[in-house]
Amino acid sequence: MAYHFDFTFVPDYAGMLAQGVAYTLGLTVVGGTLGILIGIGGAVSRTWNVRPFGPLYGYYVELFRNTPFLVQLFLIFFGLPSLGIKLAEWQAAILAMVLNLGAYSTEIIRAGLQATPRGQVEAADSLAFTRWQVFLHVMLRPALRKVWPALSSQVVITMLGSSVCSQISAEELTFVANFIQSRNFRAFETYFLTTAMYFGLALLVRQAMHAIGRHLIVRRPSR
Amino acid sequence: MPLVSTNRLHKFFGTNHVLRGIKLDVEEGEVVTIVGRSGSGKSTLLRTLNGLESIDDGVIEVDGATLEVDRADASALRNLRQKVGMVFQQFNLFPHLSAGQNVMLAPQVVKRTPKKEAEEIARRMLERVGLAEKFDAFPDQLSGGQQQRVAIARALAMSPRVLLCDEITSALDPELVNEVLGVVRQLAGEGMTLIMVTHEMRFAREVSDKLVFMHEGKIHESGHPQAMFAKPATAEFASFIGSLN
């Protein structure tokens, strides 16, 4: 028997869907920005083993890369209140995403820093740069440039992973989809549409990362 | 009083005793060339002079900045490096910056020179090495010879008292060697104190005030290049120049 697609429900929920998309994008922008900043800090600390941050970052990275995102989210949302830290669902969602992306981007950016040719660091050393100046002016931009594609992918993965935040009732796109299909029982259509929307979002995030990356890469006049 | 002076300089790589008590004095305005076989310690000696290689014993003094074994902390190193410029075999330009920015960066970052002033310095230095028109070019748009000249300009922008040149023409195509040597010759003519390691013997003979022949981690023979080439004092130096032809 042929299945009859029925998308007539869409206009009724257009507003909700738009809100879900905005929520997901918000999580991604905030989580991505803070996550990458944490990653830069982690990469520096681990590369030079800055005490006490280097070793601490080491534990943090291993912990968050070797446990499921959902469990991390539950630990933050359901676990932390036991310590008196009570977070709203959106706060927990952002915190989990930041910590998760921070751990992965620490290792990605560290790889970029380690790929700095020794000669460039020596050149900066010989010009009397401090270690921090070498990092900031000589290593960081070329390192980010090298790993930007990998970092972009990780941001997209984190964005897709944010669907898990529906489990703590953060009202992002998957939460909205669950809500809609529980009302209209058109599971196939609802999740088909959601799939398409996530796909579109992923392309959008990738494009945005690409555009940001272009600013890291110096544009030069043609010869 | 010499501008650069080292005494009892020792350096080990593991159990390998690469510098065995180097005493070297360089007067202001002097051009000193260090030669020797591969593994004789000549590059290591040069690299100790601005702290790129640590030393295991002895003392280095450049224009009042002192580096000793047990007093080689970060600020002592930076103090020394402000007086000692260095140019490398592989140029080591910063790939994400234009030629002009490469030259501007150290004055801006290390000496806190305002941007406008740093740019003026950079333009002047690039002009000095004959690359005034390449201010906005990026390293990968320049030939090896041009990159090396930018690297020289970058070192000069910090107004070092002495410039170290570590085999700066060894990575260049033969036809590009002369443009770099030309710049070095010009600097020598302007009275810049230079210490270089090079395989360009003819050039060394022509511009150097002093030739230093290193052998097995020691200064085996040194003196005026013309005299040394005309009449080597040691069998090792005689054999070294014999092997060049």
CSV table of C-alpha atoms in Angstrom, one decimal:
chain,number,residue,atom,x,y,z
A,1,MET,CA,0.0,0.0,0.0
A,2,ALA,CA,1.4,3.4,-1.0
A,3,TYR,CA,2.0,5.9,1.8
A,4,HIS,CA,0.3,9.2,1.4
A,5,PHE,CA,2.5,12.1,2.5
A,6,ASP,CA,0.6,14.8,4.3
A,7,PHE,CA,2.4,18.0,5.0
A,8,THR,CA,-0.7,20.1,5.6
A,9,PHE,CA,0.2,20.4,9.3
A,10,VAL,CA,3.3,22.5,8.5
A,11,PRO,CA,1.7,26.0,8.3
A,12,ASP,CA,0.1,25.5,11.7
A,13,TYR,CA,3.5,24.8,13.3
A,14,ALA,CA,5.6,27.1,11.2
A,15,GLY,CA,6.1,29.5,14.1
A,16,MET,CA,7.2,26.7,16.5
A,17,LEU,CA,9.5,25.3,14.0
A,18,ALA,CA,11.1,28.6,13.4
A,19,GLN,CA,11.6,29.0,17.2
A,20,GLY,CA,13.1,25.6,17.3
A,21,VAL,CA,15.6,26.5,14.5
A,22,ALA,CA,16.5,29.7,16.3
A,23,TYR,CA,17.0,27.9,19.6
A,24,THR,CA,19.3,25.3,17.9
A,25,LEU,CA,21.2,28.0,16.1
A,26,GLY,CA,21.5,30.0,19.3
A,27,LEU,CA,23.0,26.9,21.1
A,28,THR,CA,25.4,26.4,18.2
A,29,VAL,CA,26.6,30.0,18.0
A,30,VAL,CA,27.1,30.4,21.7
A,31,GLY,CA,28.4,26.9,22.2
A,32,GLY,CA,30.6,27.1,19.2
A,33,THR,CA,32.2,30.4,20.1
A,34,LEU,CA,32.8,29.6,23.8
A,35,GLY,CA,33.8,26.0,22.9
A,36,ILE,CA,36.5,27.2,20.5
A,37,LEU,CA,37.8,29.8,22.9
A,38,ILE,CA,38.1,27.1,25.6
A,39,GLY,CA,39.8,24.9,23.0
A,40,ILE,CA,42.3,27.7,22.3
A,41,GLY,CA,43.0,28.0,26.0
A,42,GLY,CA,43.3,24.2,26.3
A,43,ALA,CA,45.5,23.9,23.3
A,44,VAL,CA,48.0,26.5,24.7
A,45,SER,CA,47.9,25.1,28.2
A,46,ARG,CA,48.5,21.5,26.9
A,47,THR,CA,51.1,22.5,24.3
A,48,TRP,CA,53.3,24.2,26.9
A,49,ASN,CA,52.0,22.3,29.9
A,50,VAL,CA,51.2,25.5,31.7
A,51,ARG,CA,50.6,24.6,35.3
A,52,PRO,CA,48.1,24.0,36.7
A,53,PHE,CA,45.9,24.3,33.5
A,54,GLY,CA,47.8,21.9,31.3
A,55,PRO,CA,47.2,18.8,33.5
A,56,LEU,CA,43.7,19.9,34.4
A,57,TYR,CA,42.8,20.3,30.7
A,58,GLY,CA,44.3,16.8,30.2
A,59,TYR,CA,41.8,15.2,32.6
A,60,TYR,CA,38.9,17.3,31.2
A,61,VAL,CA,39.7,16.4,27.6
A,62,GLU,CA,39.8,12.7,28.4
A,63,LEU,CA,36.7,12.8,30.5
A,64,PHE,CA,34.6,14.6,27.9
A,65,ARG,CA,35.9,12.8,24.8
A,66,ASN,CA,35.3,9.4,26.4
A,67,THR,CA,31.7,9.7,27.7
A,68,PRO,CA,28.4,10.1,25.8
A,69,PHE,CA,27.1,13.6,25.3
A,70,LEU,CA,23.7,12.7,26.7
A,71,VAL,CA,25.2,11.5,30.0
A,72,GLN,CA,27.3,14.7,30.2
A,73,LEU,CA,24.1,16.7,29.7
A,74,PHE,CA,22.2,14.6,32.4
A,75,LEU,CA,25.1,15.0,34.8
A,76,ILE,CA,25.0,18.8,34.4
A,77,PHE,CA,21.2,19.1,34.4
A,78,PHE,CA,20.2,16.5,36.9
A,79,GLY,CA,23.4,16.0,38.8
A,80,LEU,CA,24.7,19.5,39.6
A,81,PRO,CA,21.5,20.5,41.5
A,82,SER,CA,22.7,18.1,44.2
A,83,LEU,CA,25.6,20.4,44.7
A,84,GLY,CA,23.3,23.3,44.8
A,85,ILE,CA,24.0,24.4,41.2
A,86,LYS,CA,20.6,24.6,39.6
A,87,LEU,CA,20.6,25.5,35.9
A,88,ALA,CA,17.8,26.2,33.6
A,89,GLU,CA,17.5,23.8,30.7
A,90,TRP,CA,19.0,26.2,28.2
A,91,GLN,CA,21.9,27.0,30.5
A,92,ALA,CA,22.6,23.3,31.0
A,93,ALA,CA,22.3,22.7,27.3
A,94,ILE,CA,24.8,25.5,26.5
A,95,LEU,CA,27.2,24.4,29.3
A,96,ALA,CA,27.2,20.8,28.0
A,97,MET,CA,27.8,21.9,24.4
A,98,VAL,CA,30.6,24.3,25.4
A,99,LEU,CA,32.3,21.7,27.5
A,100,ASN,CA,31.9,19.0,24.9
A,101,LEU,CA,33.2,21.1,22.0
A,102,GLY,CA,35.9,22.6,24.2
A,103,ALA,CA,37.3,19.2,24.8
A,104,TYR,CA,37.4,18.2,21.1
A,105,SER,CA,38.6,21.6,19.9
A,106,THR,CA,41.4,21.6,22.5
A,107,GLU,CA,42.9,18.5,20.7
A,108,ILE,CA,42.2,19.8,17.2
A,109,ILE,CA,43.8,23.2,17.8
A,110,ARG,CA,46.7,21.6,19.7
A,111,ALA,CA,47.4,19.6,16.6
A,112,GLY,CA,47.5,22.9,14.6
A,113,LEU,CA,49.9,24.5,17.1
A,114,GLN,CA,52.2,21.5,17.1
A,115,ALA,CA,52.4,21.7,13.3
A,116,THR,CA,54.1,25.2,13.6
A,117,PRO,CA,57.5,24.9,11.8
A,118,ARG,CA,60.2,25.2,14.5
A,119,GLY,CA,62.0,27.7,12.4
A,120,GLN,CA,59.2,30.2,12.8
A,121,VAL,CA,59.2,30.0,16.5
A,122,GLU,CA,63.0,30.3,16.5
A,123,ALA,CA,62.7,33.4,14.2
A,124,ALA,CA,60.3,35.0,16.7
A,125,ASP,CA,62.5,33.9,19.6
A,126,SER,CA,65.5,35.6,18.0
A,127,LEU,CA,63.4,38.8,17.7
A,128,ALA,CA,63.0,38.7,21.5
A,129,PHE,CA,59.4,37.7,21.6
A,130,THR,CA,58.0,36.4,24.8
A,131,ARG,CA,56.5,32.9,24.7
A,132,TRP,CA,53.0,34.4,24.9
A,133,GLN,CA,53.8,36.8,22.0
A,134,VAL,CA,55.1,33.9,19.9
A,135,PHE,CA,51.8,32.1,20.5
A,136,LEU,CA,49.6,35.1,19.8
A,137,HIS,CA,51.4,36.6,16.8
A,138,VAL,CA,53.2,33.7,15.2
A,139,MET,CA,51.5,30.4,16.0
A,140,LEU,CA,47.8,31.0,16.5
A,141,ARG,CA,46.6,32.2,13.2
A,142,PRO,CA,48.5,29.7,11.0
A,143,ALA,CA,47.4,27.0,13.4
A,144,LEU,CA,43.7,27.9,13.2
A,145,ARG,CA,44.0,28.1,9.5
A,146,LYS,CA,45.4,24.6,9.3
A,147,VAL,CA,42.8,23.0,11.4
A,148,TRP,CA,39.8,25.2,10.4
A,149,PRO,CA,38.2,22.5,8.3
A,150,ALA,CA,38.4,20.0,11.1
A,151,LEU,CA,37.1,22.5,13.6
A,152,SER,CA,34.2,23.4,11.3
A,153,SER,CA,33.2,19.8,11.2
A,154,GLN,CA,33.4,19.5,14.9
A,155,VAL,CA,31.1,22.5,15.3
A,156,VAL,CA,28.6,20.9,12.9
A,157,ILE,CA,28.8,17.7,14.8
A,158,THR,CA,28.1,19.6,18.0
A,159,MET,CA,25.2,21.4,16.4
A,160,LEU,CA,23.7,18.1,15.3
A,161,GLY,CA,24.4,16.7,18.8
A,162,SER,CA,22.3,19.5,20.3
A,163,SER,CA,19.2,17.5,19.3
A,164,VAL,CA,20.0,15.5,22.4
A,165,CYS,CA,19.2,18.5,24.5
A,166,SER,CA,15.5,17.8,23.8
A,167,GLN,CA,15.8,15.2,26.5
A,168,ILE,CA,16.1,17.9,29.2
A,169,SER,CA,13.2,19.9,27.5
A,170,ALA,CA,15.4,22.5,25.9
A,171,GLU,CA,13.1,23.7,23.2
A,172,GLU,CA,15.4,23.2,20.3
A,173,LEU,CA,14.4,21.8,16.9
A,174,THR,CA,14.1,18.1,17.9
A,175,PHE,CA,12.1,19.0,20.9
A,176,VAL,CA,9.7,20.9,18.7
A,177,ALA,CA,9.6,18.0,16.2
A,178,ASN,CA,8.8,15.5,19.1
A,179,PHE,CA,6.0,17.8,20.2
A,180,ILE,CA,4.5,18.1,16.8
A,181,GLN,CA,4.5,14.4,16.0
A,182,SER,CA,3.0,13.7,19.4
A,183,ARG,CA,0.1,15.9,18.4
A,184,ASN,CA,-0.4,14.9,14.8
A,185,PHE,CA,1.0,11.4,14.8
A,186,ARG,CA,2.6,12.1,11.3
A,187,ALA,CA,5.9,10.8,12.5
A,188,PHE,CA,7.4,10.2,9.0
A,189,GLU,CA,6.5,13.7,7.7
A,190,THR,CA,7.6,15.4,10.9
A,191,TYR,CA,10.9,13.8,11.1
A,192,PHE,CA,11.4,13.9,7.3
A,193,LEU,CA,11.0,17.7,7.5
A,194,THR,CA,13.2,17.9,10.6
A,195,THR,CA,15.9,15.9,8.8
A,196,ALA,CA,15.8,18.3,5.9
A,197,MET,CA,15.9,21.3,8.3
A,198,TYR,CA,19.0,19.9,10.2
A,199,PHE,CA,20.6,19.2,6.8
A,200,GLY,CA,20.0,22.8,5.8
A,201,LEU,CA,21.3,24.1,9.2
A,202,ALA,CA,24.4,22.0,8.8
A,203,LEU,CA,25.1,23.5,5.4
A,204,LEU,CA,24.5,27.0,6.8
A,205,VAL,CA,26.8,26.4,9.8
A,206,ARG,CA,29.5,25.1,7.4
A,207,GLN,CA,29.1,28.1,5.2
A,208,ALA,CA,29.4,30.4,8.1
A,209,MET,CA,32.5,28.7,9.4
A,210,HIS,CA,34.0,28.9,5.9
A,211,ALA,CA,33.3,32.6,5.8
A,212,ILE,CA,34.9,33.1,9.2
A,213,GLY,CA,37.8,31.0,8.1
A,214,ARG,CA,38.4,33.2,5.1
A,215,HIS,CA,39.0,36.1,7.5
A,216,LEU,CA,41.8,34.1,9.2
A,217,ILE,CA,43.3,33.5,5.8
A,218,VAL,CA,44.8,36.7,4.6
A,219,ARG,CA,43.3,37.7,1.4
A,220,ARG,CA,45.9,39.0,-0.9
A,221,PRO,CA,45.9,41.0,-4.1
A,222,SER,CA,46.7,38.9,-7.1
A,223,ARG,CA,50.1,39.4,-8.5
B,1,MET,CA,86.3,46.2,24.7
B,2,PRO,CA,84.8,43.8,22.2
B,3,LEU,CA,81.1,44.0,21.3
B,4,VAL,CA,80.6,40.3,21.4
B,5,SER,CA,82.7,38.1,23.7
B,6,THR,CA,82.4,34.5,24.7
B,7,ASN,CA,84.5,32.6,27.2
B,8,ARG,CA,84.9,29.0,28.2
B,9,LEU,CA,81.8,28.1,26.1
B,10,HIS,CA,80.8,24.5,26.4
B,11,LYS,CA,77.8,22.7,24.9
B,12,PHE,CA,76.7,19.1,25.0
B,13,PHE,CA,74.1,17.4,22.9
B,14,GLY,CA,73.6,14.4,25.2
B,15,THR,CA,77.0,12.9,25.4
B,16,ASN,CA,78.2,14.7,22.3
B,17,HIS,CA,80.6,17.5,23.4
B,18,VAL,CA,79.9,19.9,20.5
B,19,LEU,CA,81.5,23.1,21.8
B,20,ARG,CA,84.7,22.6,23.8
B,21,GLY,CA,85.6,25.9,25.4
B,22,ILE,CA,85.1,28.6,22.9
B,23,LYS,CA,86.7,31.9,23.4
B,24,LEU,CA,85.7,34.4,20.7
B,25,ASP,CA,85.9,38.2,20.7
B,26,VAL,CA,84.2,40.3,18.0
B,27,GLU,CA,84.9,44.0,17.8
B,28,GLU,CA,82.3,46.5,16.8
B,29,GLY,CA,82.0,46.8,13.0
B,30,GLU,CA,84.0,43.6,12.5
B,31,VAL,CA,82.8,40.9,10.0
B,32,VAL,CA,83.6,37.5,11.3
B,33,THR,CA,83.1,34.3,9.3
B,34,ILE,CA,83.0,30.9,10.9
B,35,VAL,CA,83.9,28.0,8.7
B,36,GLY,CA,84.5,24.3,9.3
B,37,ARG,CA,83.3,20.9,8.3
B,38,SER,CA,79.8,19.7,9.0
B,39,GLY,CA,79.6,18.7,12.7
B,40,SER,CA,82.4,21.0,13.7
B,41,GLY,CA,80.0,23.1,15.9
B,42,LYS,CA,79.9,26.3,13.8
B,43,SER,CA,76.2,26.6,13.6
B,44,THR,CA,75.8,25.6,17.2
B,45,LEU,CA,78.2,28.3,18.2
B,46,LEU,CA,76.3,30.9,16.2
B,47,ARG,CA,73.0,29.7,17.8
B,48,THR,CA,74.3,30.0,21.3
B,49,LEU,CA,75.1,33.7,20.7
B,50,ASN,CA,71.4,34.6,20.9
B,51,GLY,CA,70.3,31.8,23.2
B,52,LEU,CA,68.7,29.6,20.6
B,53,GLU,CA,70.9,26.9,22.0
B,54,SER,CA,71.5,26.8,25.7
B,55,ILE,CA,75.1,26.6,27.0
B,56,ASP,CA,76.4,24.1,29.6
B,57,ASP,CA,79.3,26.2,30.7
B,58,GLY,CA,80.8,29.6,30.1
B,59,VAL,CA,79.6,33.1,29.5
B,60,ILE,CA,78.4,35.2,26.5
B,61,GLU,CA,78.5,38.9,26.6
B,62,VAL,CA,77.0,41.2,23.9
B,63,ASP,CA,77.1,44.9,24.5
B,64,GLY,CA,76.6,44.6,28.2
B,65,ALA,CA,74.0,41.9,28.0
B,66,THR,CA,75.3,38.8,29.8
B,67,LEU,CA,74.3,35.2,29.5
B,68,GLU,CA,75.6,32.7,31.9
B,69,VAL,CA,74.8,29.1,32.5
B,70,ASP,CA,72.9,29.6,35.8
B,71,ARG,CA,71.5,33.0,34.8
B,72,ALA,CA,69.8,32.4,31.5
B,73,ASP,CA,66.2,33.1,32.4
B,74,ALA,CA,63.7,34.4,29.9
B,75,SER,CA,64.4,38.1,30.6
B,76,ALA,CA,68.1,37.6,30.3
B,77,LEU,CA,67.5,35.9,27.0
B,78,ARG,CA,65.3,38.6,25.6
B,79,ASN,CA,67.7,41.2,26.8
B,80,LEU,CA,70.4,39.5,24.8
B,81,ARG,CA,68.2,38.9,21.8
B,82,GLN,CA,67.3,42.6,21.5
B,83,LYS,CA,70.9,43.2,20.7
B,84,VAL,CA,71.5,40.2,18.4
B,85,GLY,CA,69.6,39.8,15.2
B,86,MET,CA,69.6,36.5,13.3
B,87,VAL,CA,69.0,35.4,9.8
B,88,PHE,CA,68.3,31.7,9.1
B,89,GLN,CA,69.1,29.3,6.3
B,90,GLN,CA,65.3,28.6,5.8
B,91,PHE,CA,64.3,32.4,6.0
B,92,ASN,CA,61.5,31.5,8.4
B,93,LEU,CA,59.3,34.3,7.4
B,94,PHE,CA,55.8,34.4,9.0
B,95,PRO,CA,53.6,33.0,6.2
B,96,HIS,CA,50.4,34.7,7.3
B,97,LEU,CA,51.9,38.2,7.2
B,98,SER,CA,53.0,40.3,4.2
B,99,ALA,CA,56.6,41.3,3.8
B,100,GLY,CA,56.0,44.6,5.4
B,101,GLN,CA,54.1,43.1,8.3
B,102,ASN,CA,56.9,40.6,8.8
B,103,VAL,CA,59.3,43.5,9.3
B,104,MET,CA,56.8,45.6,11.4
B,105,LEU,CA,55.8,42.9,13.8
B,106,ALA,CA,58.8,42.7,16.2
B,107,PRO,CA,59.1,46.5,16.6
B,108,GLN,CA,55.4,46.7,17.4
B,109,VAL,CA,55.2,43.7,19.6
B,110,VAL,CA,58.5,43.7,21.4
B,111,LYS,CA,59.4,47.4,21.4
B,112,ARG,CA,55.8,48.7,21.5
B,113,THR,CA,56.5,51.0,18.6
B,114,PRO,CA,53.3,52.7,17.3
B,115,LYS,CA,52.0,51.2,14.1
B,116,LYS,CA,52.7,54.2,11.9
B,117,GLU,CA,56.3,54.4,13.1
B,118,ALA,CA,56.8,50.7,12.7
B,119,GLU,CA,55.5,50.9,9.1
B,120,GLU,CA,58.0,53.7,8.4
B,121,ILE,CA,60.8,51.5,9.8
B,122,ALA,CA,59.6,48.6,7.7
B,123,ARG,CA,59.6,50.6,4.5
B,124,ARG,CA,63.0,51.9,5.2
B,125,MET,CA,64.4,48.4,6.0
B,126,LEU,CA,62.8,46.9,2.9
B,127,GLU,CA,64.3,49.7,0.8
B,128,ARG,CA,67.7,48.9,2.4
B,129,VAL,CA,67.5,45.4,1.0
B,130,GLY,CA,66.1,46.5,-2.3
B,131,LEU,CA,62.5,45.4,-1.8
B,132,ALA,CA,60.7,48.7,-1.3
B,133,GLU,CA,58.1,47.6,-3.8
B,134,LYS,CA,57.4,44.3,-2.1
B,135,PHE,CA,55.9,45.7,1.1
B,136,ASP,CA,52.5,44.1,0.4
B,137,ALA,CA,53.7,40.8,-1.1
B,138,PHE,CA,53.3,37.6,0.9
B,139,PRO,CA,56.2,35.3,1.5
B,140,ASP,CA,54.9,32.6,-0.9
B,141,GLN,CA,54.8,35.3,-3.7
B,142,LEU,CA,58.5,36.0,-3.3
B,143,SER,CA,61.5,34.2,-4.6
B,144,GLY,CA,63.9,32.6,-2.1
B,145,GLY,CA,66.4,35.4,-2.5
B,146,GLN,CA,63.7,38.0,-1.9
B,147,GLN,CA,62.4,36.1,1.1
B,148,GLN,CA,65.9,36.0,2.6
B,149,ARG,CA,66.3,39.7,2.0
B,150,VAL,CA,62.9,40.3,3.8
B,151,ALA,CA,64.3,38.2,6.6
B,152,ILE,CA,67.4,40.4,6.8
B,153,ALA,CA,65.1,43.5,6.8
B,154,ARG,CA,63.1,41.9,9.6
B,155,ALA,CA,66.2,41.4,11.7
B,156,LEU,CA,67.5,44.9,11.0
B,157,ALA,CA,64.2,46.5,12.0
B,158,MET,CA,65.1,45.8,15.7
B,159,SER,CA,68.3,47.7,15.3
B,160,PRO,CA,70.5,44.9,16.5
B,161,ARG,CA,74.1,45.6,17.5
B,162,VAL,CA,75.2,42.4,15.7
B,163,LEU,CA,73.7,40.3,13.0
B,164,LEU,CA,74.1,36.5,12.9
B,165,CYS,CA,73.8,34.9,9.5
B,166,ASP,CA,73.4,31.1,9.6
B,167,GLU,CA,74.2,29.7,6.2
B,168,ILE,CA,71.8,32.2,4.7
B,169,THR,CA,72.5,31.3,1.1
B,170,SER,CA,72.6,27.5,1.4
B,171,ALA,CA,68.9,27.1,0.6
B,172,LEU,CA,69.0,29.3,-2.4
B,173,ASP,CA,69.2,28.5,-6.1
B,174,PRO,CA,72.6,29.5,-7.4
B,175,GLU,CA,71.4,32.4,-9.4
B,176,LEU,CA,69.8,34.0,-6.3
B,177,VAL,CA,72.8,33.7,-4.0
B,178,ASN,CA,74.4,37.0,-5.3
B,179,GLU,CA,71.4,39.2,-4.5
B,180,VAL,CA,71.6,38.1,-0.9
B,181,LEU,CA,75.3,38.3,-0.6
B,182,GLY,CA,75.1,41.8,-2.2
B,183,VAL,CA,72.9,42.9,0.8
B,184,VAL,CA,75.3,41.4,3.3
B,185,ARG,CA,78.3,43.1,1.5
B,186,GLN,CA,76.4,46.4,1.7
B,187,LEU,CA,75.7,45.9,5.4
B,188,ALA,CA,79.4,45.1,6.0
B,189,GLY,CA,80.3,48.3,4.2
B,190,GLU,CA,77.9,50.3,6.4
B,191,GLY,CA,79.8,49.1,9.4
B,192,MET,CA,77.4,46.5,10.7
B,193,THR,CA,78.9,43.9,13.0
B,194,LEU,CA,78.4,40.5,11.3
B,195,ILE,CA,79.0,37.0,12.4
B,196,MET,CA,78.3,34.4,9.8
B,197,VAL,CA,78.5,30.8,9.0
B,198,THR,CA,78.8,30.2,5.3
B,199,HIS,CA,80.1,27.9,2.6
B,200,GLU,CA,80.7,30.8,0.2
B,201,MET,CA,84.5,30.8,0.7
B,202,ARG,CA,85.2,33.4,-2.0
B,203,PHE,CA,82.7,35.8,-0.4
B,204,ALA,CA,84.1,35.1,3.1
B,205,ARG,CA,87.6,35.9,2.0
B,206,GLU,CA,86.4,39.1,0.3
B,207,VAL,CA,84.3,40.7,3.1
B,208,SER,CA,85.6,39.1,6.3
B,209,ASP,CA,87.9,40.9,8.7
B,210,LYS,CA,88.4,37.7,10.6
B,211,LEU,CA,88.1,34.0,9.6
B,212,VAL,CA,87.4,31.4,12.3
B,213,PHE,CA,88.1,27.8,11.5
B,214,MET,CA,86.3,25.4,13.8
B,215,HIS,CA,87.3,21.8,14.2
B,216,GLU,CA,85.9,19.3,16.7
B,217,GLY,CA,84.2,21.9,18.8
B,218,LYS,CA,87.2,24.2,19.1
B,219,ILE,CA,88.4,27.3,17.3
B,220,HIS,CA,91.3,25.5,15.6
B,221,GLU,CA,92.7,28.5,13.7
B,222,SER,CA,91.7,32.1,13.2
B,223,GLY,CA,93.0,35.2,11.7
B,224,HIS,CA,92.8,37.4,8.6
B,225,PRO,CA,91.2,35.4,5.8
B,226,GLN,CA,93.7,36.4,3.1
B,227,ALA,CA,96.6,35.4,5.3
B,228,MET,CA,95.0,32.1,6.4
B,229,PHE,CA,94.1,31.1,2.9
B,230,ALA,CA,97.6,32.0,1.7
B,231,LYS,CA,99.4,30.2,4.5
B,232,PRO,CA,97.3,27.8,6.6
B,233,ALA,CA,98.8,27.4,10.0
B,234,THR,CA,97.3,24.0,10.8
B,235,ALA,CA,97.1,20.8,8.8
B,236,GLU,CA,93.3,20.6,9.4
B,237,PHE,CA,92.6,24.0,7.9
B,238,ALA,CA,94.9,23.2,5.0
B,239,SER,CA,93.0,20.0,4.4
B,240,PHE,CA,89.7,21.8,4.8
B,241,ILE,CA,90.5,24.4,2.1
B,242,GLY,CA,92.0,21.6,0.0
B,243,SER,CA,88.7,19.8,0.1
B,244,LEU,CA,86.8,22.9,-1.2
B,245,ASN,CA,88.5,22.7,-4.6
